[in-house]
PDB file of C-alpha atoms in Angstrom:
ATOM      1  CA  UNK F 273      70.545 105.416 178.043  1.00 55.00           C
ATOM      2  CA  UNK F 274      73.464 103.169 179.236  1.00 66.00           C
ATOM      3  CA  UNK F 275      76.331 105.396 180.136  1.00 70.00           C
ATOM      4  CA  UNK F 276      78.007 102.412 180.347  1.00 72.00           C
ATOM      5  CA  UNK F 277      77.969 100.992 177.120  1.00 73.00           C
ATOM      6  CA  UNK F 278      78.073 105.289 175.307  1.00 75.00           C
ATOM      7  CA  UNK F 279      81.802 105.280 176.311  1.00 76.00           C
ATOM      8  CA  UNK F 280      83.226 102.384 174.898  1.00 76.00           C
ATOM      9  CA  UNK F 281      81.082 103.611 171.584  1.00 76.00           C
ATOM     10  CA  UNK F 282      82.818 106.593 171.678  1.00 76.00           C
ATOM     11  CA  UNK F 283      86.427 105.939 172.400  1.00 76.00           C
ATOM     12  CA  UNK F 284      85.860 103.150 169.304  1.00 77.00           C
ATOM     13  CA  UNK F 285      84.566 105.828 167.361  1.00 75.00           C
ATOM     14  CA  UNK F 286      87.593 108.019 167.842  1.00 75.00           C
ATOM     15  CA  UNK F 287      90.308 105.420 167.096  1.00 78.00           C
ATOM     16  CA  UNK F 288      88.278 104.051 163.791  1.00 77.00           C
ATOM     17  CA  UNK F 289      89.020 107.762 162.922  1.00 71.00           C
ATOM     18  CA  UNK F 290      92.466 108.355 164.425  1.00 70.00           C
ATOM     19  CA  UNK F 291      93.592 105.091 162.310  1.00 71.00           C
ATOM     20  CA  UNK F 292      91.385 106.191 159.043  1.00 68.00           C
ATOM     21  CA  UNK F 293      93.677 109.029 158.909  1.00 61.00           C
ATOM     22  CA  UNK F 294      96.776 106.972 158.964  1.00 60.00           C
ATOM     23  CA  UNK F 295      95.940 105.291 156.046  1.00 61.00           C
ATOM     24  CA  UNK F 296      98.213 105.714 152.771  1.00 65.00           C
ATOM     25  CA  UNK F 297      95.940 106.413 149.756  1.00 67.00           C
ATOM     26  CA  UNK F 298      97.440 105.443 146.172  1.00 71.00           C
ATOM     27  CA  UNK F 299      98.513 107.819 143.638  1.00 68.00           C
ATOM     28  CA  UNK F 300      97.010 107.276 140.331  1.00 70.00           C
ATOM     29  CA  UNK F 301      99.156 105.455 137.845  1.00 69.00           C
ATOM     30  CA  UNK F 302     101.525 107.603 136.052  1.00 68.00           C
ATOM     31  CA  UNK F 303     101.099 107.540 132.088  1.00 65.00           C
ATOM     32  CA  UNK F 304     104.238 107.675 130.620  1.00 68.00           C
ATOM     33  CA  UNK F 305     103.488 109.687 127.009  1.00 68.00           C
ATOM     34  CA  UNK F 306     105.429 108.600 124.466  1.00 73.00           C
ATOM     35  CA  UNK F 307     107.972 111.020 122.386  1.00 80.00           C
ATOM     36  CA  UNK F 308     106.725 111.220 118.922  1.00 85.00           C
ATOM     37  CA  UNK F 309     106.960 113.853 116.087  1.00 89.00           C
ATOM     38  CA  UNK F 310     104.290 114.154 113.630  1.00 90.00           C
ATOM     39  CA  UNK F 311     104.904 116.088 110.064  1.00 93.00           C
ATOM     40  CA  UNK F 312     102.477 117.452 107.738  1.00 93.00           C
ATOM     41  CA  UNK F 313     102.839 118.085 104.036  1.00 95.00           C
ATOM     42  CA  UNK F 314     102.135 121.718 102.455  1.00 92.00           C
ATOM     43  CA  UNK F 315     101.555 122.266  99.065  1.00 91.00           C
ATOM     44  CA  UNK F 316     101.759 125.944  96.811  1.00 89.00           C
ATOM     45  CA  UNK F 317     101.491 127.495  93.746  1.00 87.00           C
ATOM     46  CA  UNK F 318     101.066 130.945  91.833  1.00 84.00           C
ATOM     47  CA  UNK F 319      99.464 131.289  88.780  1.00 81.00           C
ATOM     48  CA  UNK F 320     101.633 133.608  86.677  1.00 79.00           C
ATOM     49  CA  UNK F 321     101.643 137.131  85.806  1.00 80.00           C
ATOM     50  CA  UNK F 322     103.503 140.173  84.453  1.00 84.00           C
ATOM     51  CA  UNK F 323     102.670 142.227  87.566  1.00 88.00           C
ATOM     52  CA  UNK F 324     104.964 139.936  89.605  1.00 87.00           C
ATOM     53  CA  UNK F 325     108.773 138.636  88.593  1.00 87.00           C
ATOM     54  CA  UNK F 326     109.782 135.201  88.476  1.00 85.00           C
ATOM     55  CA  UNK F 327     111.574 135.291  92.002  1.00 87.00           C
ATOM     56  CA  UNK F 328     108.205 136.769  93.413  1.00 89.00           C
ATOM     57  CA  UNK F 329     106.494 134.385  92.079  1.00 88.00           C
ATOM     58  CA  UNK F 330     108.667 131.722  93.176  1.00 89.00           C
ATOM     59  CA  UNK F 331     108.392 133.038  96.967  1.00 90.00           C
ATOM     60  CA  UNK F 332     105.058 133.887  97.113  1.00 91.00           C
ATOM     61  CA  UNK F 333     104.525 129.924  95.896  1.00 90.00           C
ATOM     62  CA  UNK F 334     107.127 128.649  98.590  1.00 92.00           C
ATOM     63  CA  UNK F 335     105.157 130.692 101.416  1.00 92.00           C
ATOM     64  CA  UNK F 336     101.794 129.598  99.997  1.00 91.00           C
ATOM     65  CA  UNK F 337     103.451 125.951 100.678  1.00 92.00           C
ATOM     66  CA  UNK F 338     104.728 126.635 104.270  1.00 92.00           C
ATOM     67  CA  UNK F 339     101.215 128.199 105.254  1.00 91.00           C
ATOM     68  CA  UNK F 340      99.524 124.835 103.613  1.00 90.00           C
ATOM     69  CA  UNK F 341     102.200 122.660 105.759  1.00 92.00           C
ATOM     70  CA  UNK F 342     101.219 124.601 108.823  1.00 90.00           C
ATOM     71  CA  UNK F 343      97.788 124.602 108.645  1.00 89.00           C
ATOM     72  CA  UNK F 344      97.629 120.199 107.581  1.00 90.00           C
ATOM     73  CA  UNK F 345      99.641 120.117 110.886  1.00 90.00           C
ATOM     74  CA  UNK F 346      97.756 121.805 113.266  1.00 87.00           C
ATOM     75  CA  UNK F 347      94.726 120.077 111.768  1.00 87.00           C
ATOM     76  CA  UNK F 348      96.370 117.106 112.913  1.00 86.00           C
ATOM     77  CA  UNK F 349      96.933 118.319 116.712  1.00 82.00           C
ATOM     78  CA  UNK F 350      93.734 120.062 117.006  1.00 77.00           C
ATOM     79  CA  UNK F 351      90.887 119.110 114.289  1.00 75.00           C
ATOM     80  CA  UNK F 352      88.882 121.834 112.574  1.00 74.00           C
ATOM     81  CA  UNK F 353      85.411 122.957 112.675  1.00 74.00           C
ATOM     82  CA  UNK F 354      83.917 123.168 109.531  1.00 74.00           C
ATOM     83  CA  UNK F 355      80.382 125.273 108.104  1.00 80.00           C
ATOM     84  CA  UNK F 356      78.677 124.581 104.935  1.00 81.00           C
ATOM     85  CA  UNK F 357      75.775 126.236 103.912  1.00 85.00           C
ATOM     86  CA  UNK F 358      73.977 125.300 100.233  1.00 85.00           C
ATOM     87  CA  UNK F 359      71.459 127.048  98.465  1.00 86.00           C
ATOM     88  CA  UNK F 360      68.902 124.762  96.165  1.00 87.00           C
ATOM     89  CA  UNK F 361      66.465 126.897  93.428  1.00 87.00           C
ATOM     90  CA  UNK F 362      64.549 124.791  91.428  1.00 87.00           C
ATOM     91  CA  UNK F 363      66.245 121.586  92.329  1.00 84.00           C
ATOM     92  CA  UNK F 364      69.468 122.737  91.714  1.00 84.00           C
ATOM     93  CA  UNK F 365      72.543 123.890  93.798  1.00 83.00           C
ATOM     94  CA  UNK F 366      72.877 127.838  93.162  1.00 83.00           C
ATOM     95  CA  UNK F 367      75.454 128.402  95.912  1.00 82.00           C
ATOM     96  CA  UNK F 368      77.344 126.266  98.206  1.00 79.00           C
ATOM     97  CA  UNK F 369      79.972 127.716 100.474  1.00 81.00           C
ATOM     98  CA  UNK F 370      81.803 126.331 103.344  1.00 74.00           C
ATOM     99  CA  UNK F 371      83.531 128.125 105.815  1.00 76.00           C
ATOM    100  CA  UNK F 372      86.541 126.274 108.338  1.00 73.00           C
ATOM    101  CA  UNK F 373      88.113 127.726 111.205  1.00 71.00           C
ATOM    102  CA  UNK F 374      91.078 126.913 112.506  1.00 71.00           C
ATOM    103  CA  UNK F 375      93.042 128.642 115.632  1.00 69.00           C
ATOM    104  CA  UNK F 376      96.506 126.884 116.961  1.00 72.00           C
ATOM    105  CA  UNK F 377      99.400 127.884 118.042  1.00 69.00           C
ATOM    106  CA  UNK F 378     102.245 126.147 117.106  1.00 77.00           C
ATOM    107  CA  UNK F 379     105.498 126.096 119.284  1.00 76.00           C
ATOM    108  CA  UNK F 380     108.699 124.297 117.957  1.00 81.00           C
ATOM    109  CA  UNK F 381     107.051 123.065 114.864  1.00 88.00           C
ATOM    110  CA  UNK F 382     109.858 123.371 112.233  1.00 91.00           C
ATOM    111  CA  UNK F 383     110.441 123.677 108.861  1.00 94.00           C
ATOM    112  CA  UNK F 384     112.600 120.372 107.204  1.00 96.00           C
ATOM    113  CA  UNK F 385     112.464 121.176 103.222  1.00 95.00           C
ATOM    114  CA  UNK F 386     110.964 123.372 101.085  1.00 94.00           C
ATOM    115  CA  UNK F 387     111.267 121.960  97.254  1.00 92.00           C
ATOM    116  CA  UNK F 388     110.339 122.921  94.086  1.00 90.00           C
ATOM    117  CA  UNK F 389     107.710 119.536  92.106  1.00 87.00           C
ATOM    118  CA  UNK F 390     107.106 119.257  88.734  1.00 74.00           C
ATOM    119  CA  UNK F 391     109.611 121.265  87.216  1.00 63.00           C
ATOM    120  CA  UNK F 392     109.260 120.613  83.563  1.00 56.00           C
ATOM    121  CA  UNK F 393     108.994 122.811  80.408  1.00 58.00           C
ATOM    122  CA  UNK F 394     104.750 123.195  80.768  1.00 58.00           C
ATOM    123  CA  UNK F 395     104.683 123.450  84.474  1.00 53.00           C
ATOM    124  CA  UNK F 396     107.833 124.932  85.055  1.00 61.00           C
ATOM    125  CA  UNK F 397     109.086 125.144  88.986  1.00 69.00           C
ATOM    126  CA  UNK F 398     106.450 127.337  90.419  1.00 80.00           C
ATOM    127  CA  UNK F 399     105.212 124.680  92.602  1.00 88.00           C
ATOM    128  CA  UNK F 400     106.809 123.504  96.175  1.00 92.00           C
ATOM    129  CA  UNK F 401     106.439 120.995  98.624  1.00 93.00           C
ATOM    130  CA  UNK F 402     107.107 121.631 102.260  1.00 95.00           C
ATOM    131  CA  UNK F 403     107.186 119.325 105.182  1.00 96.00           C
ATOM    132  CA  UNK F 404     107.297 120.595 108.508  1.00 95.00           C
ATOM    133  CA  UNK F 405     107.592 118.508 111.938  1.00 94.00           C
ATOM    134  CA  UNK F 406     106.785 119.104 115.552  1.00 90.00           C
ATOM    135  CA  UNK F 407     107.823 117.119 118.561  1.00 88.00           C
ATOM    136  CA  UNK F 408     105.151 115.948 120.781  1.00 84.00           C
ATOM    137  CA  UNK F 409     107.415 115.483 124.109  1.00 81.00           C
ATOM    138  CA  UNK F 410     105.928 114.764 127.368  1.00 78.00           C
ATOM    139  CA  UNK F 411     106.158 118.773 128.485  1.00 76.00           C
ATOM    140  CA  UNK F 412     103.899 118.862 125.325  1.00 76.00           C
ATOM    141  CA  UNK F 413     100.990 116.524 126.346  1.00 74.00           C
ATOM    142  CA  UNK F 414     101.228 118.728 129.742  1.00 75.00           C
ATOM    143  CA  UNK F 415     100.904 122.082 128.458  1.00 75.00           C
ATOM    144  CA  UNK F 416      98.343 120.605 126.183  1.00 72.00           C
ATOM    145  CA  UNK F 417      95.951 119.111 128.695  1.00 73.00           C
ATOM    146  CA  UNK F 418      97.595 121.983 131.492  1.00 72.00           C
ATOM    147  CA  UNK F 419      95.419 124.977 133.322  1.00 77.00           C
ATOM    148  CA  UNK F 420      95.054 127.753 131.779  1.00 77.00           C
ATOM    149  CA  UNK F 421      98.121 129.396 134.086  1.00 81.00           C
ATOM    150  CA  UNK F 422     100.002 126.187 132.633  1.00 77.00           C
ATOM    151  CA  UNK F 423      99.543 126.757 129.320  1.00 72.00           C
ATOM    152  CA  UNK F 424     100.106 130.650 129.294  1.00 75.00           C
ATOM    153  CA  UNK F 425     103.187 129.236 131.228  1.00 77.00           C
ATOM    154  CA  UNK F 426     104.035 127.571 128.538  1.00 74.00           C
ATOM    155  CA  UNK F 427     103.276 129.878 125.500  1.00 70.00           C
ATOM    156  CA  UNK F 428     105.719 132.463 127.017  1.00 70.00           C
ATOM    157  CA  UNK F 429     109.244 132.072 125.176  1.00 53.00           C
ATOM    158  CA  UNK F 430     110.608 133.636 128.531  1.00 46.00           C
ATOM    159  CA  UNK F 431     109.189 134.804 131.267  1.00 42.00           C
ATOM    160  CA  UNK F 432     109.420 138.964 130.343  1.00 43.00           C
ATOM    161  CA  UNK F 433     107.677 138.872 127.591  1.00 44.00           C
ATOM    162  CA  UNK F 434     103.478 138.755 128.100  1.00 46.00           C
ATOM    163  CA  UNK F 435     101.626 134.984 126.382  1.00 46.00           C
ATOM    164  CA  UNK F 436     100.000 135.146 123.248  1.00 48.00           C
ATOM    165  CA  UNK F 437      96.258 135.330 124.100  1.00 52.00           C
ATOM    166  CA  UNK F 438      93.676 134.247 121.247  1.00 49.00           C
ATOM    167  CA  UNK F 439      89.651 135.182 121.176  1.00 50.00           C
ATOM    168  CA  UNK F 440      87.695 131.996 121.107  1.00 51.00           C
ATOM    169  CA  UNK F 441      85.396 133.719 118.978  1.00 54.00           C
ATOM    170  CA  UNK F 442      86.099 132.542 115.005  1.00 52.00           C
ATOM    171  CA  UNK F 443      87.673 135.386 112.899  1.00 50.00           C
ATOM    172  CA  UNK F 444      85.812 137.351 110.749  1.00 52.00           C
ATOM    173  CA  UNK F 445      86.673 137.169 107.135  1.00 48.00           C
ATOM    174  CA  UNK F 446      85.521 138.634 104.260  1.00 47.00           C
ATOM    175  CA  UNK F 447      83.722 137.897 100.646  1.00 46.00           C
ATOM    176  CA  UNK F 448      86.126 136.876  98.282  1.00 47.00           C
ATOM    177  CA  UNK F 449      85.035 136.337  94.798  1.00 48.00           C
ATOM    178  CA  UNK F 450      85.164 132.206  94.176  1.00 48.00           C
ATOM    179  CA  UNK F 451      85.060 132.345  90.541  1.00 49.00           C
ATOM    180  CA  UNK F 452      88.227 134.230  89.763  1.00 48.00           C
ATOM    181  CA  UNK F 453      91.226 132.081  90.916  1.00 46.00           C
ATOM    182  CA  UNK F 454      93.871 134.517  89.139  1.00 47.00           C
ATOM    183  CA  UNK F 455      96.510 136.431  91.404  1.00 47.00           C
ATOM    184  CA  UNK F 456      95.347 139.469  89.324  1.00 48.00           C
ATOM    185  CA  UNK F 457      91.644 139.574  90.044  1.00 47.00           C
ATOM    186  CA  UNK F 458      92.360 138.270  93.721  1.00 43.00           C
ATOM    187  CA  UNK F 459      91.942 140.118  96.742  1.00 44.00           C
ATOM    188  CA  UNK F 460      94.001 138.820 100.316  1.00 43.00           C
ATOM    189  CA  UNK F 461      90.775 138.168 102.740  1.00 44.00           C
ATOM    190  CA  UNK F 462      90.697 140.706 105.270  1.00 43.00           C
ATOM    191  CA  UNK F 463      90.489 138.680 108.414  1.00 43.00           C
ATOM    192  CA  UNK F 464      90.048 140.017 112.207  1.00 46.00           C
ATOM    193  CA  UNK F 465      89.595 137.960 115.227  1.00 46.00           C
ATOM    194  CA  UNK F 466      93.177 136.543 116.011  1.00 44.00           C
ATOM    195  CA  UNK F 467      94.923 138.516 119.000  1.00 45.00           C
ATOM    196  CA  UNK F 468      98.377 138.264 119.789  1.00 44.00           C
ATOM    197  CA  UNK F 469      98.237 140.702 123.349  1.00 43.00           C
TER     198      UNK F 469
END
């Protein structure tokens, strides 16, 4: 081996490397999210009864609509998963069910009108619309695609108070029965699964 000729090797070596790490490397491109606000439509109604009054009714059908508006929104921002399951005897359908699950939070999503539709004499005014809107700023698109320290970060309203937490296991809800559709005969599903810690 040619001592010689090692040394010159070498001391090239050493300043390819000392000059590799003086090189600048680029920063990816930033992506400049657009602000944009998305609104969903809710729809609700009661069927009426003499175990509730007419203002009860007339709530229960405005909150029925908020909950609708709600849920069409975060379908939008999130999807759903859907289950169906159907039962064929004797080449026809004896039960079909289908279950969806849905888990968002919602932050800043606000309410912009609640309205009664189709009052008239038949239907009278026991049926609202309600739109609601939510702002997708760039802070949103962050905590959205964020760590999970970013987005608990960004579910806490201030900094005291402990994030929401949710189980990514779907909630657990129980039988109701499908062929009664009257407030009278209907029983709230008891659902478990959603934690707010």
């Amino acid at each position: 081996m040619n001592i010689k000729y090692l040394k010159p090797a070498l001391a090239g070596l050493a300043i390819s490397l000392l000059m590799t790490a003086c090189t600048t490397t680029k920063a990816p491109p930033t992506v400049f999210l657009p602000h944009k606000t998305i609104s969903a439509i809710g729809y609700g109604t009661v069927e009426k009864s003499d175990r509730y009054s007419r203002s009860q009714i007339k709530l229960m059908a405005m909150r029925a609509s908020k909950m609708d508006a709600y849920r069409s929104l975060a379908e939008q921002l999130n999807g759903i998963q859907l289950r169906g399951q159907t039962a064929v005897e004797n080449m026809q359908v004896t039960h079909d069910s289908y279950q969806v699950y849905l888990n968002a939070y919602l932050r800043g999503a606000r309410v912009k009108r609640t309205s009664p539709i189709g009052s008239d004499i038949y239907a009278g005014d026991d049926t609202f619309e309600t739109v609601v809107e939510l702002d997708l700023t760039p802070r949103f698109y962050e905590c959205i695609n964020g760590s999970s320290e970013l987005i608990n970060q960004c579910l806490q309203q201030n900094p005291e108070s402990p994030a929401p937490s949710f189980d990514q296991n779907p909630p657990k809800v129980s039988s109701i029965n499908p062929g009664c559709n009257a407030i009278d005969c209907y029983s709230y599903p008891n659902t478990k699964g959603f934690n707010r810690k």
